[in-house]
Short mmCIF file of C-alpha atoms (C1' of nucleotides) in Angstrom, two decimals:
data_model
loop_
_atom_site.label_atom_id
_atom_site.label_comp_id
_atom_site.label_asym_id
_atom_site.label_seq_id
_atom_site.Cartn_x
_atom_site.Cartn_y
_atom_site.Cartn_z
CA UNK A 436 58.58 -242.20 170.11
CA UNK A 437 61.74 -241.21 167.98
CA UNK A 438 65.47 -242.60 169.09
CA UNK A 439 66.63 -239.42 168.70
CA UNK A 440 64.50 -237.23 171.08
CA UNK A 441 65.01 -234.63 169.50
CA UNK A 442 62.05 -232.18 168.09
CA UNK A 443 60.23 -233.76 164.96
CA UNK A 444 60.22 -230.43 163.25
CA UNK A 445 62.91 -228.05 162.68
CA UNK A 446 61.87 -225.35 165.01
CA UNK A 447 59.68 -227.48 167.02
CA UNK A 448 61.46 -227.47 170.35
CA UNK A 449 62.38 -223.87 169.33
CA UNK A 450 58.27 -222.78 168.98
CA UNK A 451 57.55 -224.60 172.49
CA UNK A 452 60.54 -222.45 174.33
CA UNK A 453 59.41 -219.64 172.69
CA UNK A 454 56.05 -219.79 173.96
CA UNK A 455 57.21 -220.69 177.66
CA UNK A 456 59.82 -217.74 177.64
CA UNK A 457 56.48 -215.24 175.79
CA UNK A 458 54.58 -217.01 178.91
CA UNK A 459 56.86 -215.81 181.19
CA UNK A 460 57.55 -212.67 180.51
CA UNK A 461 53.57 -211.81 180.28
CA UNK A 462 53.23 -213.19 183.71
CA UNK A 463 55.83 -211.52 185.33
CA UNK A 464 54.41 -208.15 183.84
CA UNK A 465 50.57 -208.68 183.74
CA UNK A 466 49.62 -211.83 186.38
CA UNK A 467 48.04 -214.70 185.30
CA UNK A 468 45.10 -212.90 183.55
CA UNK A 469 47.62 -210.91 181.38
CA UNK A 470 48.58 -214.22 180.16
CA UNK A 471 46.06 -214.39 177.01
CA UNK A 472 46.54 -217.53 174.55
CA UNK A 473 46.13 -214.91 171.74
CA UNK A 474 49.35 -212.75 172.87
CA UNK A 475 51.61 -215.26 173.97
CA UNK A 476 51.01 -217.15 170.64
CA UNK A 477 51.65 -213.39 168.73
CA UNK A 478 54.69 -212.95 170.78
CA UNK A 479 55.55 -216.20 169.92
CA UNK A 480 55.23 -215.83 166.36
CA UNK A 481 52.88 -218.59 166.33
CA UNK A 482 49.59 -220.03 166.00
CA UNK A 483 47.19 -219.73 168.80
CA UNK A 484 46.17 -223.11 168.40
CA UNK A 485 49.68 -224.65 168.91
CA UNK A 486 49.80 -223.11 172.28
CA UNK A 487 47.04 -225.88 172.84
CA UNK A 488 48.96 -228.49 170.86
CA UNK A 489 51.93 -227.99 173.33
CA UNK A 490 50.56 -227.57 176.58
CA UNK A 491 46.86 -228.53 176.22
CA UNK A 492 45.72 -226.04 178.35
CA UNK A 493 46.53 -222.30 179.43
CA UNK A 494 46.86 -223.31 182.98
CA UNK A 495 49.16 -225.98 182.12
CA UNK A 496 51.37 -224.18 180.07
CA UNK A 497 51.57 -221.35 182.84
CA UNK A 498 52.55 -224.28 185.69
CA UNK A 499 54.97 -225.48 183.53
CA UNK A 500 57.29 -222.30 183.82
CA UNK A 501 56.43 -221.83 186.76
CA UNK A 502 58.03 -225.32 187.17
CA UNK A 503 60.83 -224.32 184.95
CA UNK A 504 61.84 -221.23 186.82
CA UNK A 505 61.38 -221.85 190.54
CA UNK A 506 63.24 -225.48 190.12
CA UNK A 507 66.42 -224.40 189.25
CA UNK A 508 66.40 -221.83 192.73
CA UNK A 509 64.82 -223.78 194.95
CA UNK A 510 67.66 -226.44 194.18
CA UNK A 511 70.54 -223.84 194.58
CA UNK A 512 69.21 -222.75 197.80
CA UNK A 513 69.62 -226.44 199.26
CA UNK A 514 72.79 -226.69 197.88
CA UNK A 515 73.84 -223.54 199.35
CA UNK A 516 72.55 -224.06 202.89
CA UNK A 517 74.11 -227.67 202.53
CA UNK A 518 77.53 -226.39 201.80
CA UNK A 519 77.45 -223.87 204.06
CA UNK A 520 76.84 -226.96 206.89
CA UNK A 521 79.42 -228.81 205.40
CA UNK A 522 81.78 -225.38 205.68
CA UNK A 523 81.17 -225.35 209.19
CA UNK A 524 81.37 -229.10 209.97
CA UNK A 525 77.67 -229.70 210.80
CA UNK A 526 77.76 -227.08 213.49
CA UNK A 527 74.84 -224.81 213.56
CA UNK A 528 74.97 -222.39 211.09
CA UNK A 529 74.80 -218.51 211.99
CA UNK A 530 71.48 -216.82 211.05
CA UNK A 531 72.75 -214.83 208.57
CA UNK A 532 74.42 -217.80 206.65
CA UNK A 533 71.03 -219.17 206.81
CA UNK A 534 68.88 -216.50 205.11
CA UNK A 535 71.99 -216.11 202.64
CA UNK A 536 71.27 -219.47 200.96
CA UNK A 537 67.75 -218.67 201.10
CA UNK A 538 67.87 -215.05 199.64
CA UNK A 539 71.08 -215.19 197.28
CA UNK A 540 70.15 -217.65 194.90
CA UNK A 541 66.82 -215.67 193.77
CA UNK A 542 69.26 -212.25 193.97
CA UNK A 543 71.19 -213.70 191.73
CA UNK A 544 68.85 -214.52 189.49
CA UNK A 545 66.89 -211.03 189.43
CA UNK A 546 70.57 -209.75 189.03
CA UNK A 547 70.89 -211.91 185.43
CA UNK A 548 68.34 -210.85 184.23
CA UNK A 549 67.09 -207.57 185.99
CA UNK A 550 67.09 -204.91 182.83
CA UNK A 551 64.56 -207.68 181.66
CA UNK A 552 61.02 -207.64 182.09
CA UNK A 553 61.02 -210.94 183.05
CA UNK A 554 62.17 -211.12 186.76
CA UNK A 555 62.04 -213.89 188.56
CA UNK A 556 60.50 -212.15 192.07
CA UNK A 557 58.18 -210.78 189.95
CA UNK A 558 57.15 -214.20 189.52
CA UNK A 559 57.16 -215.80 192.03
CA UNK A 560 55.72 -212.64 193.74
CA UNK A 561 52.69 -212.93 191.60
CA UNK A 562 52.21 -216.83 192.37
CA UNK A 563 51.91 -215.55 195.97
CA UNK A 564 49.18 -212.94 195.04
CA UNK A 565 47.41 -214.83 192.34
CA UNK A 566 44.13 -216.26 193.58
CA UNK A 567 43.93 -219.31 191.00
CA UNK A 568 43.58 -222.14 193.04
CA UNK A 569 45.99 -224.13 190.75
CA UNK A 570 49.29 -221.24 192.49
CA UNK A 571 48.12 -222.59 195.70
CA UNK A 572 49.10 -225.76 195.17
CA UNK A 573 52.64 -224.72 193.41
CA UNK A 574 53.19 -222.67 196.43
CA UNK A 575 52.78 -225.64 198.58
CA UNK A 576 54.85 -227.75 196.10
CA UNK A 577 57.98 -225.57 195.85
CA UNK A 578 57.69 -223.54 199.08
CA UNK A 579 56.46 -226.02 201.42
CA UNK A 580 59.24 -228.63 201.74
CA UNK A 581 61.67 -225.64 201.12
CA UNK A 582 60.57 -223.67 204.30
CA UNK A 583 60.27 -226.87 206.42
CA UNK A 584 64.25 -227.37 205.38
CA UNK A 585 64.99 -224.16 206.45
CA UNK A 586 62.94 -224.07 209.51
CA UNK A 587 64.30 -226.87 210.17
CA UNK A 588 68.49 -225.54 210.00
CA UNK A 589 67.04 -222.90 211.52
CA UNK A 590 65.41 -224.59 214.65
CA UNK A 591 69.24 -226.30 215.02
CA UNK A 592 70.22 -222.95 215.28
CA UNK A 593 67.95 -221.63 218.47
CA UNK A 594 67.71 -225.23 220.08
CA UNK A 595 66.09 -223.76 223.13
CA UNK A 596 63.38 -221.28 221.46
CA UNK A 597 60.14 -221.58 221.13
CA UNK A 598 58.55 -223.22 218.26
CA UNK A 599 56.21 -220.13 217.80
CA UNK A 600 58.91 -217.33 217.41
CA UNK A 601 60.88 -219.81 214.50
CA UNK A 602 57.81 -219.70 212.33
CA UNK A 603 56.45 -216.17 213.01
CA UNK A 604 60.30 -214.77 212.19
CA UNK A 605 60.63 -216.79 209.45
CA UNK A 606 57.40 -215.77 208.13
CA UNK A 607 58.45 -212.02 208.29
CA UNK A 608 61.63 -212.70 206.66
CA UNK A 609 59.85 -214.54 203.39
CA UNK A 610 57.37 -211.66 203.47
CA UNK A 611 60.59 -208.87 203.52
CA UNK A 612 62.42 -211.12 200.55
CA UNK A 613 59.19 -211.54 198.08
CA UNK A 614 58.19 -208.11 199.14
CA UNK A 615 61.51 -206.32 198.42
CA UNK A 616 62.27 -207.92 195.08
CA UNK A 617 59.05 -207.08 193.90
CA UNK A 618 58.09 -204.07 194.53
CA UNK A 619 60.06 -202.36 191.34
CA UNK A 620 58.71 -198.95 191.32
CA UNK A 621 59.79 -198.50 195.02
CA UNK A 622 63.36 -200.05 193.94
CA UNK A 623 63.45 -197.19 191.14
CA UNK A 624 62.60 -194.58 193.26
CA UNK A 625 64.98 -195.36 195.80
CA UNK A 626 68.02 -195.52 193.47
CA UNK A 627 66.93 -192.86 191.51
CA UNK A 628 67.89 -194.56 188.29
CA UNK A 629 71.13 -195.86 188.93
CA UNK A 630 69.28 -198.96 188.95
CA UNK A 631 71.57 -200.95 187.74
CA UNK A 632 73.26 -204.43 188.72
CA UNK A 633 75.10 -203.25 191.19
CA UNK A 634 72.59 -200.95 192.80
CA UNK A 635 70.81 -204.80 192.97
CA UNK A 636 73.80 -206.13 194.53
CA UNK A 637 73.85 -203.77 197.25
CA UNK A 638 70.24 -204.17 197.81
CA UNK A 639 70.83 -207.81 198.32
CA UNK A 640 73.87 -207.61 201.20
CA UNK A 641 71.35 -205.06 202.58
CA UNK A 642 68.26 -207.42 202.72
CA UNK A 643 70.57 -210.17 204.28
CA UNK A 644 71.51 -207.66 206.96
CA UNK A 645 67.58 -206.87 207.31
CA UNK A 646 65.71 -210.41 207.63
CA UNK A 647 68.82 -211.84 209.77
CA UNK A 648 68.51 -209.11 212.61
CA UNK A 649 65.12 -208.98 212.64
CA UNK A 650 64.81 -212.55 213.13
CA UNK A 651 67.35 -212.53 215.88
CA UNK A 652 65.66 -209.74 217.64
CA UNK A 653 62.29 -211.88 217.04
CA UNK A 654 63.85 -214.94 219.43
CA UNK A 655 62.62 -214.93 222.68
CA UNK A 656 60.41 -212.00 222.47
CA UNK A 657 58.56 -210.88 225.38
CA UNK A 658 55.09 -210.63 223.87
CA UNK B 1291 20.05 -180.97 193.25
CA UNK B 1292 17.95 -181.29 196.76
CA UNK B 1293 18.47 -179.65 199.67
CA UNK B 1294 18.35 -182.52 202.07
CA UNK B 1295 21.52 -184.34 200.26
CA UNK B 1296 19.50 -187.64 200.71
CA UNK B 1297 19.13 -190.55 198.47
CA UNK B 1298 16.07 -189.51 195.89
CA UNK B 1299 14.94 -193.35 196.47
CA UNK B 1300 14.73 -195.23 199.41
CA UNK B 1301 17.48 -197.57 199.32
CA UNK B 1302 19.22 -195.18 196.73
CA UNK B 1303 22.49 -194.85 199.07
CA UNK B 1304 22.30 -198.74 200.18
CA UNK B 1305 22.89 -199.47 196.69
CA UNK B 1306 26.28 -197.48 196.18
CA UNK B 1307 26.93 -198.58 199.66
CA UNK B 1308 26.44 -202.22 198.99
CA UNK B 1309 28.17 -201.79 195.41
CA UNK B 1310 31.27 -200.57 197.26
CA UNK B 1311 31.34 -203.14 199.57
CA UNK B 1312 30.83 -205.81 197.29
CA UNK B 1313 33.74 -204.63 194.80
CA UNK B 1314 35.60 -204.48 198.44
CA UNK B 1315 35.53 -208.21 198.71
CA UNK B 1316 36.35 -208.97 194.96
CA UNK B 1317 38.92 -207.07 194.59
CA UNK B 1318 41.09 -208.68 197.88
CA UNK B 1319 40.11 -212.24 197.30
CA UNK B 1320 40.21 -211.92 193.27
CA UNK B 1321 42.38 -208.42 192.30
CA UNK B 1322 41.21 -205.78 189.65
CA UNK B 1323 40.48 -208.26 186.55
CA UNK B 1324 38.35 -210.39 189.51
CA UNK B 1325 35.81 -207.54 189.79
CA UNK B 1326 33.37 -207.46 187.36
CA UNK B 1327 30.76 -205.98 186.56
CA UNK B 1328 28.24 -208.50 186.88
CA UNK B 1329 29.66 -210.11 189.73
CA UNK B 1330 29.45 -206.72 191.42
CA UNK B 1331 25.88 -206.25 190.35
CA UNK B 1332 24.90 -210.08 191.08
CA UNK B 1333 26.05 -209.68 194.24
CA UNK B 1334 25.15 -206.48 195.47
CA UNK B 1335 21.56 -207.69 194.32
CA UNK B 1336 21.31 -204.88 191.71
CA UNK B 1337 21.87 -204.56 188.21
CA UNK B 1338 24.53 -204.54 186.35
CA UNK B 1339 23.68 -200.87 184.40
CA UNK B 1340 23.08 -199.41 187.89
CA UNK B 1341 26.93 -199.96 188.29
CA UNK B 1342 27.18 -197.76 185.89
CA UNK B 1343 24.93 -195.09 187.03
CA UNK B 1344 26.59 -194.80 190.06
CA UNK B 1345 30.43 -194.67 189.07
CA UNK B 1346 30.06 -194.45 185.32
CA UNK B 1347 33.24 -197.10 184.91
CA UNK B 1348 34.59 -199.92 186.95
CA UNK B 1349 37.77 -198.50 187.19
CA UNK B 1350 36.52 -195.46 188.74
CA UNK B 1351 34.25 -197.61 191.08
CA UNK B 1352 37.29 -199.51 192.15
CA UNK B 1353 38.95 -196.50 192.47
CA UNK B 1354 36.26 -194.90 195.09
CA UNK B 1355 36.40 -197.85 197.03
CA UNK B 1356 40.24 -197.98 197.51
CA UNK B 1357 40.60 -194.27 198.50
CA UNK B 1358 37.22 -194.86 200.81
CA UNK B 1359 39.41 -197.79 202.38
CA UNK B 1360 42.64 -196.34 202.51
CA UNK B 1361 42.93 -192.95 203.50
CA UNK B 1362 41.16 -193.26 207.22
CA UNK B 1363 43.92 -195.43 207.60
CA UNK B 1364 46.71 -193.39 206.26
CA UNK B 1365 44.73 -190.36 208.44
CA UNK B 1366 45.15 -192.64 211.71
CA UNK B 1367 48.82 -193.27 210.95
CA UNK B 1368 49.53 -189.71 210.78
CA UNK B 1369 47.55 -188.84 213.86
CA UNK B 1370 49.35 -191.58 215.60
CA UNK B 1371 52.64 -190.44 214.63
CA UNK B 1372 52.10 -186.68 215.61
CA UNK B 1373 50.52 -188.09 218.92
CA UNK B 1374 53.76 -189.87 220.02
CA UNK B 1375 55.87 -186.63 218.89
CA UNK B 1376 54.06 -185.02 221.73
CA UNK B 1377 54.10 -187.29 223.98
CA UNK B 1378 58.12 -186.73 223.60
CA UNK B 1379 58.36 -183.00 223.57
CA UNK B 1380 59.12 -183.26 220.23
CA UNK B 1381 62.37 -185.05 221.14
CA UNK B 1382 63.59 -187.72 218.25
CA UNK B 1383 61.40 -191.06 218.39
CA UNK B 1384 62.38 -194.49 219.11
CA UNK B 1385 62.63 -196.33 215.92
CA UNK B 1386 59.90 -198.85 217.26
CA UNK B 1387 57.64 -196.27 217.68
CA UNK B 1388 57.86 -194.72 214.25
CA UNK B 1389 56.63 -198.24 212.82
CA UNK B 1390 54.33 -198.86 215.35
CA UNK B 1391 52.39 -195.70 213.85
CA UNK B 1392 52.97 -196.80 210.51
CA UNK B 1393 51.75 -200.72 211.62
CA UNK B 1394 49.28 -200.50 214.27
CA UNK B 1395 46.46 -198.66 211.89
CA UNK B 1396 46.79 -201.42 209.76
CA UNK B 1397 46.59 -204.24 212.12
CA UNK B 1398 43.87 -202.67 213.67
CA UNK B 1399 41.61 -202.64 210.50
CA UNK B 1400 43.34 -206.29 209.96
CA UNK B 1401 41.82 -207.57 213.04
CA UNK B 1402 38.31 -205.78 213.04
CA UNK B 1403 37.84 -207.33 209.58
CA UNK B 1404 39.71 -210.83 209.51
CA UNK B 1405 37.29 -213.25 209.49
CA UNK B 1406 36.21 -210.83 206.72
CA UNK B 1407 37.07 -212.10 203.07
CA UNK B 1408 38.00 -208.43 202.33
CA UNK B 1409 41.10 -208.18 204.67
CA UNK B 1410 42.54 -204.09 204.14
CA UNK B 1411 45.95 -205.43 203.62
CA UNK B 1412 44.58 -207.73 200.44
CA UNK B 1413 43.60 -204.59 199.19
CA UNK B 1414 46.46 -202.77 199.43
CA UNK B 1415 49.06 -205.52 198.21
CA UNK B 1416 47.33 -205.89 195.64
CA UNK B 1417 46.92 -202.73 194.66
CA UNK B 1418 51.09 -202.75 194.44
CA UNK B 1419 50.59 -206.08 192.81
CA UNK B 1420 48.47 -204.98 189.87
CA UNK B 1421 49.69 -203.89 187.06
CA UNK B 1422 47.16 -201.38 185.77
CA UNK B 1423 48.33 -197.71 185.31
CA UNK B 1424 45.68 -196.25 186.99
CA UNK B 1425 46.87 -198.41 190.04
CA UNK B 1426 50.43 -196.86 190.47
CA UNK B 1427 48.77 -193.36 190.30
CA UNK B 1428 47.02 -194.51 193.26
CA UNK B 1429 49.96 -195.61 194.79
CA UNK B 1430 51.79 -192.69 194.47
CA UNK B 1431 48.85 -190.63 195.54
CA UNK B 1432 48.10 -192.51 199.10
CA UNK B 1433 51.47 -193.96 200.09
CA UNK B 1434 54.27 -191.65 198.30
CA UNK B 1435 53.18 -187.98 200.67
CA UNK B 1436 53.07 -190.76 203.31
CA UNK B 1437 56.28 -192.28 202.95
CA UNK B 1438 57.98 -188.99 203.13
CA UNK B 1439 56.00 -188.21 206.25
CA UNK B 1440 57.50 -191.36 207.97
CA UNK B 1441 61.49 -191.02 206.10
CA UNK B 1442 61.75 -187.12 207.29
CA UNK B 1443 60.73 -188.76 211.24
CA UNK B 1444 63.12 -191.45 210.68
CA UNK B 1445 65.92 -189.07 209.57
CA UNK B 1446 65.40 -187.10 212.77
CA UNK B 1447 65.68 -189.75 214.63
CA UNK B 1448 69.35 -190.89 212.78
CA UNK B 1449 70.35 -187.58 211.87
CA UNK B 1450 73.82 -189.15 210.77
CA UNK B 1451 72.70 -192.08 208.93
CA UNK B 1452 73.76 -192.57 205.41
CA UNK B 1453 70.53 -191.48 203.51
CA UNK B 1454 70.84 -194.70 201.47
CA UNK B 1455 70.68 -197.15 204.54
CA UNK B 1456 67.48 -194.82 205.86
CA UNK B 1457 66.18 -195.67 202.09
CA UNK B 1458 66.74 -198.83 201.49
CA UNK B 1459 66.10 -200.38 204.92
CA UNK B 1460 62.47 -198.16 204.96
CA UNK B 1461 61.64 -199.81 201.88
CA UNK B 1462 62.36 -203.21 203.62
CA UNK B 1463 60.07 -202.30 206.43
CA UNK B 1464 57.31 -201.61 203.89
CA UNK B 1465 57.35 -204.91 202.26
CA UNK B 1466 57.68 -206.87 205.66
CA UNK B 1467 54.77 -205.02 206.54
CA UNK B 1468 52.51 -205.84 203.46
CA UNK B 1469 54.07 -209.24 202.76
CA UNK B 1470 53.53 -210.59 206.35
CA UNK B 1471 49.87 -209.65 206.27
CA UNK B 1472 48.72 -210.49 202.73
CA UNK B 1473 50.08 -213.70 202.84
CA UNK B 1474 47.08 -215.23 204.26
CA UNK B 1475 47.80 -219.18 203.68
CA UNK B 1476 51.35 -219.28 205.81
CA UNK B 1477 49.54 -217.20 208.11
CA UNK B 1478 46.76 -219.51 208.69
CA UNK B 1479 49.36 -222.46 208.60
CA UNK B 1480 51.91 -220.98 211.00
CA UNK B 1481 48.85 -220.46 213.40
CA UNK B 1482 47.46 -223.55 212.64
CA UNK B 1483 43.86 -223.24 213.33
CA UNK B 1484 44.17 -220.82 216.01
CA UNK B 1485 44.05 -217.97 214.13
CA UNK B 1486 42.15 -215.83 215.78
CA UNK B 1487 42.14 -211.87 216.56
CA UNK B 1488 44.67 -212.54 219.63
CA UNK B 1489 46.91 -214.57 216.97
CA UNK B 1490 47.12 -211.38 214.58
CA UNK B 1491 47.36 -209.06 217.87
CA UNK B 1492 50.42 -211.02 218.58
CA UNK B 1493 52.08 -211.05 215.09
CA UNK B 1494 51.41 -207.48 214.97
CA UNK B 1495 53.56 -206.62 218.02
CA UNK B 1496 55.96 -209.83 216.55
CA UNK B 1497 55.73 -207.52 213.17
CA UNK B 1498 56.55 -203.91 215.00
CA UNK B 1499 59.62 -205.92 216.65
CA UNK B 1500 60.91 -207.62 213.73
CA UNK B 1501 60.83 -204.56 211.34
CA UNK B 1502 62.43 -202.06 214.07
CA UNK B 1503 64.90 -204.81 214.91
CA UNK B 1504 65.91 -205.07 211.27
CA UNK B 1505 66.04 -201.24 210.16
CA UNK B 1506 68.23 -200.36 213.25
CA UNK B 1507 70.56 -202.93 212.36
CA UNK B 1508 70.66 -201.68 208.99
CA UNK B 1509 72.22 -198.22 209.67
CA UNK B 1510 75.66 -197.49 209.29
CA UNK B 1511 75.47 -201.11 207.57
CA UNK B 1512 79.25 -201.99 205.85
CA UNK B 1513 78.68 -203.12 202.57
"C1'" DT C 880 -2.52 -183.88 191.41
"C1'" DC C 881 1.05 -183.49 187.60
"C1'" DT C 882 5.78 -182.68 186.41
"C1'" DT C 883 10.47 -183.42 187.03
"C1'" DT C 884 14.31 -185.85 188.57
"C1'" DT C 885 16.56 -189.91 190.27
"C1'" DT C 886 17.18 -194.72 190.18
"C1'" DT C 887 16.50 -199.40 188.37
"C1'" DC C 888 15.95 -202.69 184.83
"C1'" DA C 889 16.06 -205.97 180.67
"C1'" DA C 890 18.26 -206.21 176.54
"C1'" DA C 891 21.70 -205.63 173.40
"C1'" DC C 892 26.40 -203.74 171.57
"C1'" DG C 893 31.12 -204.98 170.05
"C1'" DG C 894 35.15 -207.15 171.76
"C1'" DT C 895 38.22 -210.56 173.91
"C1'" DC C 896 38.72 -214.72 176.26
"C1'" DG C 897 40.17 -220.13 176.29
"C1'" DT C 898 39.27 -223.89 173.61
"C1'" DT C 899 38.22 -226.88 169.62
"C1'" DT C 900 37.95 -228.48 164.90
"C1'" DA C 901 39.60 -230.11 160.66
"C1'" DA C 902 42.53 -229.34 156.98
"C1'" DA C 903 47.26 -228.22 155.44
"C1'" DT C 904 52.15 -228.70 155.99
"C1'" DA C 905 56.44 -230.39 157.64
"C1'" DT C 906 59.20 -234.21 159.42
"C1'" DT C 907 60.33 -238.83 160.35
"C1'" DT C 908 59.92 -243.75 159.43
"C1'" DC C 909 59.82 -247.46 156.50
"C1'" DG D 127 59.70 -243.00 146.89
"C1'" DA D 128 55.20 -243.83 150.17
"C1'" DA D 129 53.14 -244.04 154.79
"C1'" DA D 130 52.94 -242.50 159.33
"C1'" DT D 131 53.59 -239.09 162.54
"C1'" DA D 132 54.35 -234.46 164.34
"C1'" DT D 133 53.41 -229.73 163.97
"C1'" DT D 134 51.22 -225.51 162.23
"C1'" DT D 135 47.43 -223.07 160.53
"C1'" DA D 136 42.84 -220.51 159.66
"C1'" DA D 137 38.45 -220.47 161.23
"C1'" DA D 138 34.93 -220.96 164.32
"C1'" DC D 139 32.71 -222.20 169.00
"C1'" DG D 140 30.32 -220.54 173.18
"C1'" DA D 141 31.18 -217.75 177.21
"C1'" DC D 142 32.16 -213.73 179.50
"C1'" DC D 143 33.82 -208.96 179.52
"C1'" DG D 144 32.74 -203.49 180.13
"C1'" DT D 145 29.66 -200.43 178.35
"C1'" DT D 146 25.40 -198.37 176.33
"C1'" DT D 147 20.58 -197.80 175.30
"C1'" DG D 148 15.87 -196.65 176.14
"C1'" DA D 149 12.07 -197.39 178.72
"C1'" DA D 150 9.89 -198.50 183.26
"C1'" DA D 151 9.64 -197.57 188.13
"C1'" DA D 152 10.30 -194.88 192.20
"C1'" DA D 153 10.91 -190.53 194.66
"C1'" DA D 154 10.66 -185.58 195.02
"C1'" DG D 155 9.04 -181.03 193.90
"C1'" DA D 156 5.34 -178.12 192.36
#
DNA sequence: TCTTTTTTCAAACGGTCGTTTAAATATTTC
DNA sequence: GAAATATTTAAACGACCGTTTGAAAAAAGA
């Protein structure tokens, strides 16, 4: 251990956050088998065997941005939702203010950095599709506590509805969120090109709109 | 060539049959890269050249299998959809209707097979999941003739809309759809157990009520 | 029956995968 | 400066990948 913590090498810190931001990028595009050792460490403009040096193992180094990227939302989205119930003295909060502070934070991100190749739904999109049993238990990590928060706010919100049409709606309105962010060649055929931040901007207000009345409709539905 | 069109062997037919099937299951429990060839042969009890006798690649033999699986149901939502434009003289459809053609196929295979570990709608989110080229031609193929199928009923039905909100809000519906069905885990932890063929009956007609719910609310939206 | 065609099979091809090794190089510590 | 530590590197490991080969086995046609 060092005083300084810094890197012991120039570049050290430098080759690691290449490799994670190589890692991410290939994941976001190709899944967790597009991530090969070999082509992150190229992309990297490193060795293959410092990959293992870093990270120890493929798997590792793919949970670790994983870690990196979800964190940083997951925590917005509380602070959102707890602002907004600050906003409104710790009165219920309407639907749509609720699915704002869940949806916004990852729009805003996709909106940062959407020309790249990296996006962030695209991630976490793929965690939700990626069989590995290691993305199970990241899902559980990050989403689980998240959702119960929500379902949670949510549940103060419809005091008298039944348990079953929270979670079902809820369910829905994840599914429309991960599935509208990711599905890119759908987003570029529907804007025909002007695809640009903006076009993303819009698509977010819209999505809002979307999950929060089809949730409403969902409460107390005669079945 | 023979003139009875029968297998030359006896269980000549079984083989592709089982093949199929086989590559079925791996490809919605593992995606593309999870079918291979020797799993496919291993488990279809065959080997792993006769693969290759019968579809000459693996892409081409997952290929065959996702147009066997796909197009009966894109066959029963058009038939569905035509049916209820009868049934209304032709008159303009009820938004819930319009997605309950485009849903109910679905569920319907969802249900018949969900105990299965090849559920339909695996297939087909992953199949907008995966990355390979030969993937999006597929998409385009099966879903694009479809899509415009459903919009051009849709625009009847809101012959004023803004073309954008009938865009936008249709690709919503989509990924509600595939999202709340692929995502087996929350579904098996929002039934909790009881997830049975009545549970996905009911979060089918949950689904058709959520996604009509949200695109009507979505017209004439004010962004 | 014998011939022809269809189907299966064991074995091998070259290639890529994640991981490991051990030596070389850079950096820090003393 | 020298010693200790941190990092990078080239090379190789065994395992699995999709595909191909050529011959055996089964079925069909004559």
């Amino acid at each position: 251990m060092d005083s300084t913590c810094m890197p012991k090498r120039a570049n050290g810190q430098k080759t690691k956050a290449r490799l994670l931001s190589t890692t991410e990028k290939l994941f976001a595009s190709h899944g967790f088998a597009g991530v090969t050792m070999r082509g992150v460490a190229t992309m990297a403009q490193t060795n293959i065997a410092s990959v293992n040096y870093h990270f120890g193992t493929k798997e590792a180094m793919v949970l670790e941005m994983l870690k990196s990227k979800i964190g940083p939302i997951n925590k917005k989205r509380k602070e959102r939702l707890a602002e907004a119930k600050h906003n409104s003295c710790n009165n219920p909060l309407p639907t749509s203010e609720i699915f704002r502070a869940l949806i916004l934070p990852v729009g805003e991100e996709v909106q940062k950095h959407f020309s790249n190749q990296s996006n962030i739904v695209n991630i976490i999109s793929r965690s939700f599709t990626e069989p590995a049993s290691f993305l199970e238990k990241i899902h559980k990590h990050f989403f689980g506590e998240l959702s119960q928060i929500f379902i949670d706010e949510l549940k103060l919100t419809y005091p008298d509805a039944n348990e079953d049409d929270i979670y079902w709606n809820f369910h829905f309105a994840i599914a429309s969120m991960l599935g509208a962010f990711a599905q890119h060649r759908r987003i570029k055929d529907l804007t025909q090109g002007r695809c640009n931040e903006n076009a993303i901007s819009e698509m977010i207000k819209r999505l809002i709109k979307f999950v929060s009345s089809g949730f409403e409709a969902g409460m107390n539905i005669k079945l």
